[in-house]
Amino acid sequence: MSNHIYELKVYNPFLLAGAFIVCLAGAWITMRLVTRVSETRGRQRIGWYFLAAMAGASFVWCTHFAAMLAYNCSAGVHLDPTETVLSLLAMFVAVPFAIMAAARLYGRGGCLLGGMIFGIGVACMHYIGMAAYHVDAPVTWNLPLVGLSVVIGIGLSSVAFMLALRPASLRREVGMTLAMVGDNGQFQAIGFAVIGGSMLTIIAGIACYVIDGSLRQDSYQELHRMAMSDALTGLPNRISFNERLEQEVATADRTGAQFALIGIDLNKFKEINDTRGHAAGDIVLTTLAERFSALLGAGEFVARLGGDEFIAIHRTSDRAELHGFVERIQHALNQPIPIDDYLVTSGGSIGVAVYPVDAKDSETLISRADLAMYRAKTDLHETIWYYESSLDQNLCARRALGDDLKKAMVDGQLSLSFQVQTVVATGAVSGYEALLRWDHPVRGAIPPVEILELADENGLIIQLGEWVLDQACHAAVEWDENVRVAVNMSVTQFLQPAFDTIVAAVLARSGLSAHRLVIEISEATVQRDRRRALAMARKVHAMGVCLALDAFGGPHSVLSMLYDFPFDKIKIDRSLMQKVDTDPAMAELVRSVMVAGHALHISVLAQGIETAAQLAVVSAKGCDESQGYLIGHPGQMTPTAPGTRPDDAHGMRQAFAARPLRAAAFPLSYPEI
């Protein structure tokens, strides 16, 4: 503090107001930047140190000089440039160390040390600055008041640091103001420049603080979204589902409303993963997620729990409306999904439980929706099941049996039986088919079909298939060299990309010759993915392994279909006709179709007849009707005179005129347009 002999004039109100604004804004942003220092680490903390030091030093120094220059003094005044710069350097040295002490030591001790450094720095800046303010008059100093000003500066600085470093909910903004001595009117322009420069620094600090706050908020929201969403599909995840379920339960308890929990499990997802790869499985999941999201309406919710499990919530007490929602989900599951150049259909099993009808709490509700879904998964005819009390006992027993199968595979309860295959003409043994057996310690013998169903339901089908293949090959090594062993492979097993590698490894371990192994596959395997099945069949066959078509003519076979359905005509595809005159094997295959058709009293029509040679072959084989460019091109039918035929039939009439027509189930027809 100082006493001047000369009378001081009034303040310049604009400079004084500017100093006040700089003081408040600078103090606020400096303390906010100190808070950021305490919340960050590493390189980011260094950046906040720099910004806090710049803002703190500039606002204190500029407040001091702007307030000092706001005075109009009648005496001569001038500023010493060296001492002025030194006063600024004092703040640039003190502020970083003060912030470092307060932020690193934390607590009251750190804040007190930081406040002491900051207060001493302010005092040094102030009195060095006052020393730079040369007045053409004697100036005296009141030392007790000087000491008091230093103590007040330290105390206020310490309090400011303590508030800045407390939890966000307890923080309060703290400012600090320093009384300065007036100056001559010639420094007013400099005063405004000082205020402007300081405000720019403060605005830069505020901008950084605001931008960082916005980024932090965005980051928090993004982290929250990531924590509550499934990374692959973008649907709500298990955490989000649990929150939503608790909300629905609370709402239902409060209002007396009902809601349904719908469990969804994909039927063929593991098979798609095994045969197409995990990339294809991801496409299936993301596609279904998009479909589910698109069908949602008010009060409806779908989440992915993990793997191929989804779960939905439908808020309604209307049974028909609930059934409509479930059917929309089923429709989305059953629509083909394009993957590269082919289509897959995942299908799915759906289980439904209603709150509070089927359960009185969320955990029981989830369990019962899961039971209904599991029942749908094991049902060959229904893919949607609504919970019933009778499901608990049956499905728990089924699950227990699945667990028993896992234990049986580990404990060696499974075994193989071999059924002999003989040559019809001589009765000689040609081979044996390996058949899986399981003697359950409680239930006794489990049928092979049920074993395979359980293995498929519990994800054990590939492991079980490899075990059967390995055991059969090791057993066959001890047989005569001309006796083969036949092993049936499931669809999933045969279509997995590395199946040929597995077969090669089993043969190498067992020492069995490749030609003594017969791999049996069903028509269902070929129909599931003809291109992939053909590629794998060629790989296995190239190794010397024999292939057999199992269950030919069974319930799902084309032969069975010909017998069961009342067909009146069979139309042989043109792809077969293209080779019928050049490939004897194809010609015999076509003849076999004609024989089968005539045996069942069904007319046979050959499509795609384009050459006279093709027509001659099918004619010789006993075909009833023909169609193709040789017979007639597509065109508009025009009226003809009674008793005449279209001109396009001329070639066909000439070709058939050379041979007598055999009796057929249907008379020779004219070209189809």
PDB file of N, CA and C in Angstrom, residues 108-186:
ATOM      1  N   ARG A 108      -5.783 -30.354   1.898  1.00  0.00           N
ATOM      2  CA  ARG A 108      -5.588 -29.007   2.450  1.00  0.00           C
ATOM      3  C   ARG A 108      -4.126 -28.583   2.416  1.00  0.00           C
ATOM      4  N   GLY A 109      -3.214 -29.531   2.682  1.00  0.00           N
ATOM      5  CA  GLY A 109      -1.799 -29.194   2.652  1.00  0.00           C
ATOM      6  C   GLY A 109      -1.360 -28.715   1.292  1.00  0.00           C
ATOM      7  N   GLY A 110      -1.795 -29.398   0.246  1.00  0.00           N
ATOM      8  CA  GLY A 110      -1.442 -28.992  -1.111  1.00  0.00           C
ATOM      9  C   GLY A 110      -2.036 -27.649  -1.464  1.00  0.00           C
ATOM     10  N   CYS A 111      -3.304 -27.449  -1.086  1.00  0.00           N
ATOM     11  CA  CYS A 111      -3.954 -26.171  -1.401  1.00  0.00           C
ATOM     12  C   CYS A 111      -3.299 -25.015  -0.641  1.00  0.00           C
ATOM     13  N   LEU A 112      -2.886 -25.278   0.624  1.00  0.00           N
ATOM     14  CA  LEU A 112      -2.229 -24.233   1.403  1.00  0.00           C
ATOM     15  C   LEU A 112      -0.881 -23.866   0.794  1.00  0.00           C
ATOM     16  N   LEU A 113      -0.104 -24.886   0.383  1.00  0.00           N
ATOM     17  CA  LEU A 113       1.187 -24.616  -0.246  1.00  0.00           C
ATOM     18  C   LEU A 113       0.999 -23.891  -1.577  1.00  0.00           C
ATOM     19  N   GLY A 114       0.033 -24.360  -2.381  1.00  0.00           N
ATOM     20  CA  GLY A 114      -0.239 -23.701  -3.657  1.00  0.00           C
ATOM     21  C   GLY A 114      -0.688 -22.265  -3.456  1.00  0.00           C
ATOM     22  N   GLY A 115      -1.559 -22.049  -2.428  1.00  0.00           N
ATOM     23  CA  GLY A 115      -2.022 -20.699  -2.147  1.00  0.00           C
ATOM     24  C   GLY A 115      -0.899 -19.787  -1.696  1.00  0.00           C
ATOM     25  N   MET A 116       0.031 -20.349  -0.926  1.00  0.00           N
ATOM     26  CA  MET A 116       1.176 -19.563  -0.466  1.00  0.00           C
ATOM     27  C   MET A 116       2.032 -19.125  -1.650  1.00  0.00           C
ATOM     28  N   ILE A 117       2.320 -20.064  -2.551  1.00  0.00           N
ATOM     29  CA  ILE A 117       3.133 -19.719  -3.728  1.00  0.00           C
ATOM     30  C   ILE A 117       2.408 -18.693  -4.585  1.00  0.00           C
ATOM     31  N   PHE A 118       1.097 -18.910  -4.785  1.00  0.00           N
ATOM     32  CA  PHE A 118       0.319 -18.007  -5.622  1.00  0.00           C
ATOM     33  C   PHE A 118       0.256 -16.612  -4.982  1.00  0.00           C
ATOM     34  N   GLY A 119      -0.013 -16.560  -3.660  1.00  0.00           N
ATOM     35  CA  GLY A 119      -0.127 -15.273  -2.972  1.00  0.00           C
ATOM     36  C   GLY A 119       1.181 -14.498  -2.989  1.00  0.00           C
ATOM     37  N   ILE A 120       2.285 -15.208  -2.757  1.00  0.00           N
ATOM     38  CA  ILE A 120       3.590 -14.542  -2.799  1.00  0.00           C
ATOM     39  C   ILE A 120       3.887 -14.049  -4.212  1.00  0.00           C
ATOM     40  N   GLY A 121       3.504 -14.867  -5.210  1.00  0.00           N
ATOM     41  CA  GLY A 121       3.703 -14.446  -6.599  1.00  0.00           C
ATOM     42  C   GLY A 121       2.925 -13.193  -6.923  1.00  0.00           C
ATOM     43  N   VAL A 122       1.658 -13.134  -6.427  1.00  0.00           N
ATOM     44  CA  VAL A 122       0.837 -11.940  -6.660  1.00  0.00           C
ATOM     45  C   VAL A 122       1.473 -10.721  -5.982  1.00  0.00           C
ATOM     46  N   ALA A 123       1.947 -10.916  -4.762  1.00  0.00           N
ATOM     47  CA  ALA A 123       2.576  -9.801  -4.041  1.00  0.00           C
ATOM     48  C   ALA A 123       3.823  -9.312  -4.768  1.00  0.00           C
ATOM     49  N   CYS A 124       4.646 -10.248  -5.226  1.00  0.00           N
ATOM     50  CA  CYS A 124       5.858  -9.868  -5.964  1.00  0.00           C
ATOM     51  C   CYS A 124       5.502  -9.100  -7.230  1.00  0.00           C
ATOM     52  N   MET A 125       4.501  -9.639  -7.969  1.00  0.00           N
ATOM     53  CA  MET A 125       4.076  -8.962  -9.190  1.00  0.00           C
ATOM     54  C   MET A 125       3.589  -7.552  -8.880  1.00  0.00           C
ATOM     55  N   HIS A 126       2.789  -7.429  -7.795  1.00  0.00           N
ATOM     56  CA  HIS A 126       2.188  -6.144  -7.455  1.00  0.00           C
ATOM     57  C   HIS A 126       3.255  -5.095  -7.093  1.00  0.00           C
ATOM     58  N   TYR A 127       4.158  -5.477  -6.215  1.00  0.00           N
ATOM     59  CA  TYR A 127       5.097  -4.482  -5.726  1.00  0.00           C
ATOM     60  C   TYR A 127       6.239  -4.221  -6.701  1.00  0.00           C
ATOM     61  N   ILE A 128       6.572  -5.219  -7.518  1.00  0.00           N
ATOM     62  CA  ILE A 128       7.523  -4.929  -8.601  1.00  0.00           C
ATOM     63  C   ILE A 128       6.871  -3.986  -9.602  1.00  0.00           C
ATOM     64  N   GLY A 129       5.557  -4.251  -9.895  1.00  0.00           N
ATOM     65  CA  GLY A 129       4.834  -3.373 -10.806  1.00  0.00           C
ATOM     66  C   GLY A 129       4.715  -1.967 -10.265  1.00  0.00           C
ATOM     67  N   MET A 130       4.465  -1.854  -8.956  1.00  0.00           N
ATOM     68  CA  MET A 130       4.393  -0.531  -8.349  1.00  0.00           C
ATOM     69  C   MET A 130       5.750   0.181  -8.392  1.00  0.00           C
ATOM     70  N   ALA A 131       6.805  -0.624  -8.266  1.00  0.00           N
ATOM     71  CA  ALA A 131       8.144  -0.036  -8.369  1.00  0.00           C
ATOM     72  C   ALA A 131       8.397   0.476  -9.777  1.00  0.00           C
ATOM     73  N   ALA A 132       7.769  -0.188 -10.781  1.00  0.00           N
ATOM     74  CA  ALA A 132       7.924   0.271 -12.162  1.00  0.00           C
ATOM     75  C   ALA A 132       7.126   1.528 -12.433  1.00  0.00           C
ATOM     76  N   TYR A 133       6.147   1.819 -11.569  1.00  0.00           N
ATOM     77  CA  TYR A 133       5.266   2.984 -11.723  1.00  0.00           C
ATOM     78  C   TYR A 133       5.933   4.179 -11.042  1.00  0.00           C
ATOM     79  N   HIS A 134       6.714   4.912 -11.816  1.00  0.00           N
ATOM     80  CA  HIS A 134       7.492   6.033 -11.270  1.00  0.00           C
ATOM     81  C   HIS A 134       6.666   7.319 -11.287  1.00  0.00           C
ATOM     82  N   VAL A 135       6.451   7.865 -10.088  1.00  0.00           N
ATOM     83  CA  VAL A 135       5.699   9.118  -9.931  1.00  0.00           C
ATOM     84  C   VAL A 135       6.681  10.218  -9.529  1.00  0.00           C
ATOM     85  N   ASP A 136       6.519  11.385 -10.152  1.00  0.00           N
ATOM     86  CA  ASP A 136       7.411  12.509  -9.825  1.00  0.00           C
ATOM     87  C   ASP A 136       6.983  13.148  -8.499  1.00  0.00           C
ATOM     88  N   ALA A 137       7.029  12.333  -7.476  1.00  0.00           N
ATOM     89  CA  ALA A 137       6.660  12.789  -6.131  1.00  0.00           C
ATOM     90  C   ALA A 137       7.137  11.735  -5.155  1.00  0.00           C
ATOM     91  N   PRO A 138       7.374  12.113  -3.902  1.00  0.00           N
ATOM     92  CA  PRO A 138       7.814  11.121  -2.910  1.00  0.00           C
ATOM     93  C   PRO A 138       6.683  10.156  -2.564  1.00  0.00           C
ATOM     94  N   VAL A 139       7.024   8.865  -2.419  1.00  0.00           N
ATOM     95  CA  VAL A 139       6.059   7.814  -2.082  1.00  0.00           C
ATOM     96  C   VAL A 139       6.567   7.073  -0.856  1.00  0.00           C
ATOM     97  N   THR A 140       5.689   6.878   0.091  1.00  0.00           N
ATOM     98  CA  THR A 140       6.057   6.118   1.294  1.00  0.00           C
ATOM     99  C   THR A 140       5.186   4.860   1.380  1.00  0.00           C
ATOM    100  N   TRP A 141       5.692   3.820   2.052  1.00  0.00           N
ATOM    101  CA  TRP A 141       4.994   2.534   2.163  1.00  0.00           C
ATOM    102  C   TRP A 141       4.703   2.221   3.619  1.00  0.00           C
ATOM    103  N   ASN A 142       3.510   1.722   3.871  1.00  0.00           N
ATOM    104  CA  ASN A 142       3.120   1.281   5.206  1.00  0.00           C
ATOM    105  C   ASN A 142       3.387  -0.219   5.286  1.00  0.00           C
ATOM    106  N   LEU A 143       4.492  -0.573   5.940  1.00  0.00           N
ATOM    107  CA  LEU A 143       4.931  -1.977   5.928  1.00  0.00           C
ATOM    108  C   LEU A 143       3.920  -2.933   6.572  1.00  0.00           C
ATOM    109  N   PRO A 144       3.285  -2.608   7.674  1.00  0.00           N
ATOM    110  CA  PRO A 144       2.266  -3.542   8.212  1.00  0.00           C
ATOM    111  C   PRO A 144       1.154  -3.835   7.206  1.00  0.00           C
ATOM    112  N   LEU A 145       0.719  -2.766   6.498  1.00  0.00           N
ATOM    113  CA  LEU A 145      -0.323  -3.002   5.490  1.00  0.00           C
ATOM    114  C   LEU A 145       0.199  -3.822   4.319  1.00  0.00           C
ATOM    115  N   VAL A 146       1.457  -3.636   3.973  1.00  0.00           N
ATOM    116  CA  VAL A 146       2.074  -4.457   2.915  1.00  0.00           C
ATOM    117  C   VAL A 146       2.047  -5.927   3.326  1.00  0.00           C
ATOM    118  N   GLY A 147       2.470  -6.194   4.572  1.00  0.00           N
ATOM    119  CA  GLY A 147       2.445  -7.584   5.054  1.00  0.00           C
ATOM    120  C   GLY A 147       1.048  -8.153   5.080  1.00  0.00           C
ATOM    121  N   LEU A 148       0.061  -7.321   5.500  1.00  0.00           N
ATOM    122  CA  LEU A 148      -1.325  -7.779   5.542  1.00  0.00           C
ATOM    123  C   LEU A 148      -1.835  -8.135   4.151  1.00  0.00           C
ATOM    124  N   SER A 149      -1.439  -7.338   3.155  1.00  0.00           N
ATOM    125  CA  SER A 149      -1.886  -7.624   1.778  1.00  0.00           C
ATOM    126  C   SER A 149      -1.351  -8.973   1.302  1.00  0.00           C
ATOM    127  N   VAL A 150      -0.098  -9.282   1.702  1.00  0.00           N
ATOM    128  CA  VAL A 150       0.478 -10.572   1.302  1.00  0.00           C
ATOM    129  C   VAL A 150      -0.281 -11.717   1.960  1.00  0.00           C
ATOM    130  N   VAL A 151      -0.587 -11.588   3.255  1.00  0.00           N
ATOM    131  CA  VAL A 151      -1.318 -12.641   3.969  1.00  0.00           C
ATOM    132  C   VAL A 151      -2.710 -12.838   3.373  1.00  0.00           C
ATOM    133  N   ILE A 152      -3.388 -11.727   3.094  1.00  0.00           N
ATOM    134  CA  ILE A 152      -4.728 -11.830   2.486  1.00  0.00           C
ATOM    135  C   ILE A 152      -4.646 -12.542   1.139  1.00  0.00           C
ATOM    136  N   GLY A 153      -3.634 -12.205   0.328  1.00  0.00           N
ATOM    137  CA  GLY A 153      -3.470 -12.859  -0.977  1.00  0.00           C
ATOM    138  C   GLY A 153      -3.263 -14.352  -0.844  1.00  0.00           C
ATOM    139  N   ILE A 154      -2.425 -14.758   0.141  1.00  0.00           N
ATOM    140  CA  ILE A 154      -2.179 -16.198   0.363  1.00  0.00           C
ATOM    141  C   ILE A 154      -3.457 -16.895   0.818  1.00  0.00           C
ATOM    142  N   GLY A 155      -4.178 -16.254   1.748  1.00  0.00           N
ATOM    143  CA  GLY A 155      -5.398 -16.872   2.262  1.00  0.00           C
ATOM    144  C   GLY A 155      -6.453 -17.053   1.188  1.00  0.00           C
ATOM    145  N   LEU A 156      -6.699 -16.009   0.403  1.00  0.00           N
ATOM    146  CA  LEU A 156      -7.709 -16.118  -0.658  1.00  0.00           C
ATOM    147  C   LEU A 156      -7.286 -17.126  -1.724  1.00  0.00           C
ATOM    148  N   SER A 157      -6.011 -17.172  -2.046  1.00  0.00           N
ATOM    149  CA  SER A 157      -5.526 -18.124  -3.047  1.00  0.00           C
ATOM    150  C   SER A 157      -5.713 -19.558  -2.558  1.00  0.00           C
ATOM    151  N   SER A 158      -5.409 -19.798  -1.276  1.00  0.00           N
ATOM    152  CA  SER A 158      -5.575 -21.153  -0.723  1.00  0.00           C
ATOM    153  C   SER A 158      -7.030 -21.586  -0.765  1.00  0.00           C
ATOM    154  N   VAL A 159      -7.924 -20.683  -0.356  1.00  0.00           N
ATOM    155  CA  VAL A 159      -9.360 -21.002  -0.396  1.00  0.00           C
ATOM    156  C   VAL A 159      -9.807 -21.298  -1.827  1.00  0.00           C
ATOM    157  N   ALA A 160      -9.312 -20.502  -2.776  1.00  0.00           N
ATOM    158  CA  ALA A 160      -9.683 -20.711  -4.180  1.00  0.00           C
ATOM    159  C   ALA A 160      -9.255 -22.096  -4.656  1.00  0.00           C
ATOM    160  N   PHE A 161      -8.023 -22.503  -4.320  1.00  0.00           N
ATOM    161  CA  PHE A 161      -7.552 -23.832  -4.718  1.00  0.00           C
ATOM    162  C   PHE A 161      -8.374 -24.932  -4.060  1.00  0.00           C
ATOM    163  N   MET A 162      -8.714 -24.764  -2.790  1.00  0.00           N
ATOM    164  CA  MET A 162      -9.501 -25.782  -2.094  1.00  0.00           C
ATOM    165  C   MET A 162     -10.865 -25.969  -2.740  1.00  0.00           C
ATOM    166  N   LEU A 163     -11.488 -24.875  -3.100  1.00  0.00           N
ATOM    167  CA  LEU A 163     -12.803 -24.970  -3.741  1.00  0.00           C
ATOM    168  C   LEU A 163     -12.701 -25.543  -5.150  1.00  0.00           C
ATOM    169  N   ALA A 164     -11.652 -25.167  -5.847  1.00  0.00           N
ATOM    170  CA  ALA A 164     -11.493 -25.660  -7.223  1.00  0.00           C
ATOM    171  C   ALA A 164     -11.232 -27.152  -7.259  1.00  0.00           C
ATOM    172  N   LEU A 165     -10.566 -27.696  -6.228  1.00  0.00           N
ATOM    173  CA  LEU A 165     -10.174 -29.102  -6.239  1.00  0.00           C
ATOM    174  C   LEU A 165     -11.122 -29.986  -5.449  1.00  0.00           C
ATOM    175  N   ARG A 166     -12.212 -29.426  -4.923  1.00  0.00           N
ATOM    176  CA  ARG A 166     -13.215 -30.251  -4.255  1.00  0.00           C
ATOM    177  C   ARG A 166     -14.100 -30.915  -5.288  1.00  0.00           C
ATOM    178  N   PRO A 167     -14.921 -31.939  -4.898  1.00  0.00           N
ATOM    179  CA  PRO A 167     -15.853 -32.563  -5.839  1.00  0.00           C
ATOM    180  C   PRO A 167     -16.732 -31.531  -6.521  1.00  0.00           C
ATOM    181  N   ALA A 168     -17.155 -31.860  -7.759  1.00  0.00           N
ATOM    182  CA  ALA A 168     -17.866 -30.896  -8.605  1.00  0.00           C
ATOM    183  C   ALA A 168     -19.096 -30.323  -7.923  1.00  0.00           C
ATOM    184  N   SER A 169     -19.782 -31.157  -7.133  1.00  0.00           N
ATOM    185  CA  SER A 169     -21.021 -30.686  -6.510  1.00  0.00           C
ATOM    186  C   SER A 169     -20.777 -29.668  -5.410  1.00  0.00           C
ATOM    187  N   LEU A 170     -19.518 -29.565  -4.915  1.00  0.00           N
ATOM    188  CA  LEU A 170     -19.228 -28.669  -3.811  1.00  0.00           C
ATOM    189  C   LEU A 170     -18.420 -27.460  -4.231  1.00  0.00           C
ATOM    190  N   ARG A 171     -18.126 -27.351  -5.522  1.00  0.00           N
ATOM    191  CA  ARG A 171     -17.271 -26.255  -5.967  1.00  0.00           C
ATOM    192  C   ARG A 171     -18.029 -24.933  -5.985  1.00  0.00           C
ATOM    193  N   ARG A 172     -17.309 -23.876  -5.682  1.00  0.00           N
ATOM    194  CA  ARG A 172     -17.844 -22.522  -5.810  1.00  0.00           C
ATOM    195  C   ARG A 172     -16.783 -21.666  -6.464  1.00  0.00           C
ATOM    196  N   GLU A 173     -17.195 -20.791  -7.309  1.00  0.00           N
ATOM    197  CA  GLU A 173     -16.235 -19.927  -7.980  1.00  0.00           C
ATOM    198  C   GLU A 173     -15.699 -18.875  -7.010  1.00  0.00           C
ATOM    199  N   VAL A 174     -14.382 -18.668  -7.070  1.00  0.00           N
ATOM    200  CA  VAL A 174     -13.736 -17.680  -6.195  1.00  0.00           C
ATOM    201  C   VAL A 174     -12.964 -16.711  -7.053  1.00  0.00           C
ATOM    202  N   GLY A 175     -13.144 -15.373  -6.820  1.00  0.00           N
ATOM    203  CA  GLY A 175     -12.383 -14.356  -7.553  1.00  0.00           C
ATOM    204  C   GLY A 175     -11.457 -13.636  -6.603  1.00  0.00           C
ATOM    205  N   MET A 176     -10.591 -12.862  -7.155  1.00  0.00           N
ATOM    206  CA  MET A 176      -9.698 -12.084  -6.318  1.00  0.00           C
ATOM    207  C   MET A 176      -9.470 -10.732  -6.962  1.00  0.00           C
ATOM    208  N   THR A 177      -9.449  -9.717  -6.130  1.00  0.00           N
ATOM    209  CA  THR A 177      -9.303  -8.361  -6.636  1.00  0.00           C
ATOM    210  C   THR A 177      -8.172  -7.674  -5.893  1.00  0.00           C
ATOM    211  N   LEU A 178      -7.377  -6.937  -6.610  1.00  0.00           N
ATOM    212  CA  LEU A 178      -6.261  -6.210  -6.011  1.00  0.00           C
ATOM    213  C   LEU A 178      -6.454  -4.717  -6.234  1.00  0.00           C
ATOM    214  N   ALA A 179      -6.300  -3.968  -5.168  1.00  0.00           N
ATOM    215  CA  ALA A 179      -6.403  -2.503  -5.296  1.00  0.00           C
ATOM    216  C   ALA A 179      -5.093  -1.961  -5.825  1.00  0.00           C
ATOM    217  N   MET A 180      -5.184  -1.176  -6.870  1.00  0.00           N
ATOM    218  CA  MET A 180      -3.982  -0.637  -7.513  1.00  0.00           C
ATOM    219  C   MET A 180      -3.946   0.883  -7.400  1.00  0.00           C
ATOM    220  N   VAL A 181      -2.773   1.410  -7.622  1.00  0.00           N
ATOM    221  CA  VAL A 181      -2.575   2.857  -7.567  1.00  0.00           C
ATOM    222  C   VAL A 181      -2.869   3.460  -8.925  1.00  0.00           C
ATOM    223  N   GLY A 182      -3.376   4.641  -8.973  1.00  0.00           N
ATOM    224  CA  GLY A 182      -3.730   5.292 -10.225  1.00  0.00           C
ATOM    225  C   GLY A 182      -2.533   5.667 -11.071  1.00  0.00           C
ATOM    226  N   ASP A 183      -2.811   6.147 -12.273  1.00  0.00           N
ATOM    227  CA  ASP A 183      -1.744   6.525 -13.195  1.00  0.00           C
ATOM    228  C   ASP A 183      -2.127   7.783 -13.944  1.00  0.00           C
ATOM    229  N   ASN A 184      -1.310   8.193 -14.831  1.00  0.00           N
ATOM    230  CA  ASN A 184      -1.493   9.370 -15.670  1.00  0.00           C
ATOM    231  C   ASN A 184      -2.394   9.049 -16.844  1.00  0.00           C
ATOM    232  N   GLY A 185      -3.077  10.061 -17.380  1.00  0.00           N
ATOM    233  CA  GLY A 185      -3.988   9.868 -18.508  1.00  0.00           C
ATOM    234  C   GLY A 185      -3.301   9.369 -19.761  1.00  0.00           C
ATOM    235  N   GLN A 186      -1.993   9.571 -19.868  1.00  0.00           N
ATOM    236  CA  GLN A 186      -1.293   9.118 -21.083  1.00  0.00           C
ATOM    237  C   GLN A 186      -1.270   7.601 -21.199  1.00  0.00           C
TER     238      GLN A 186
END
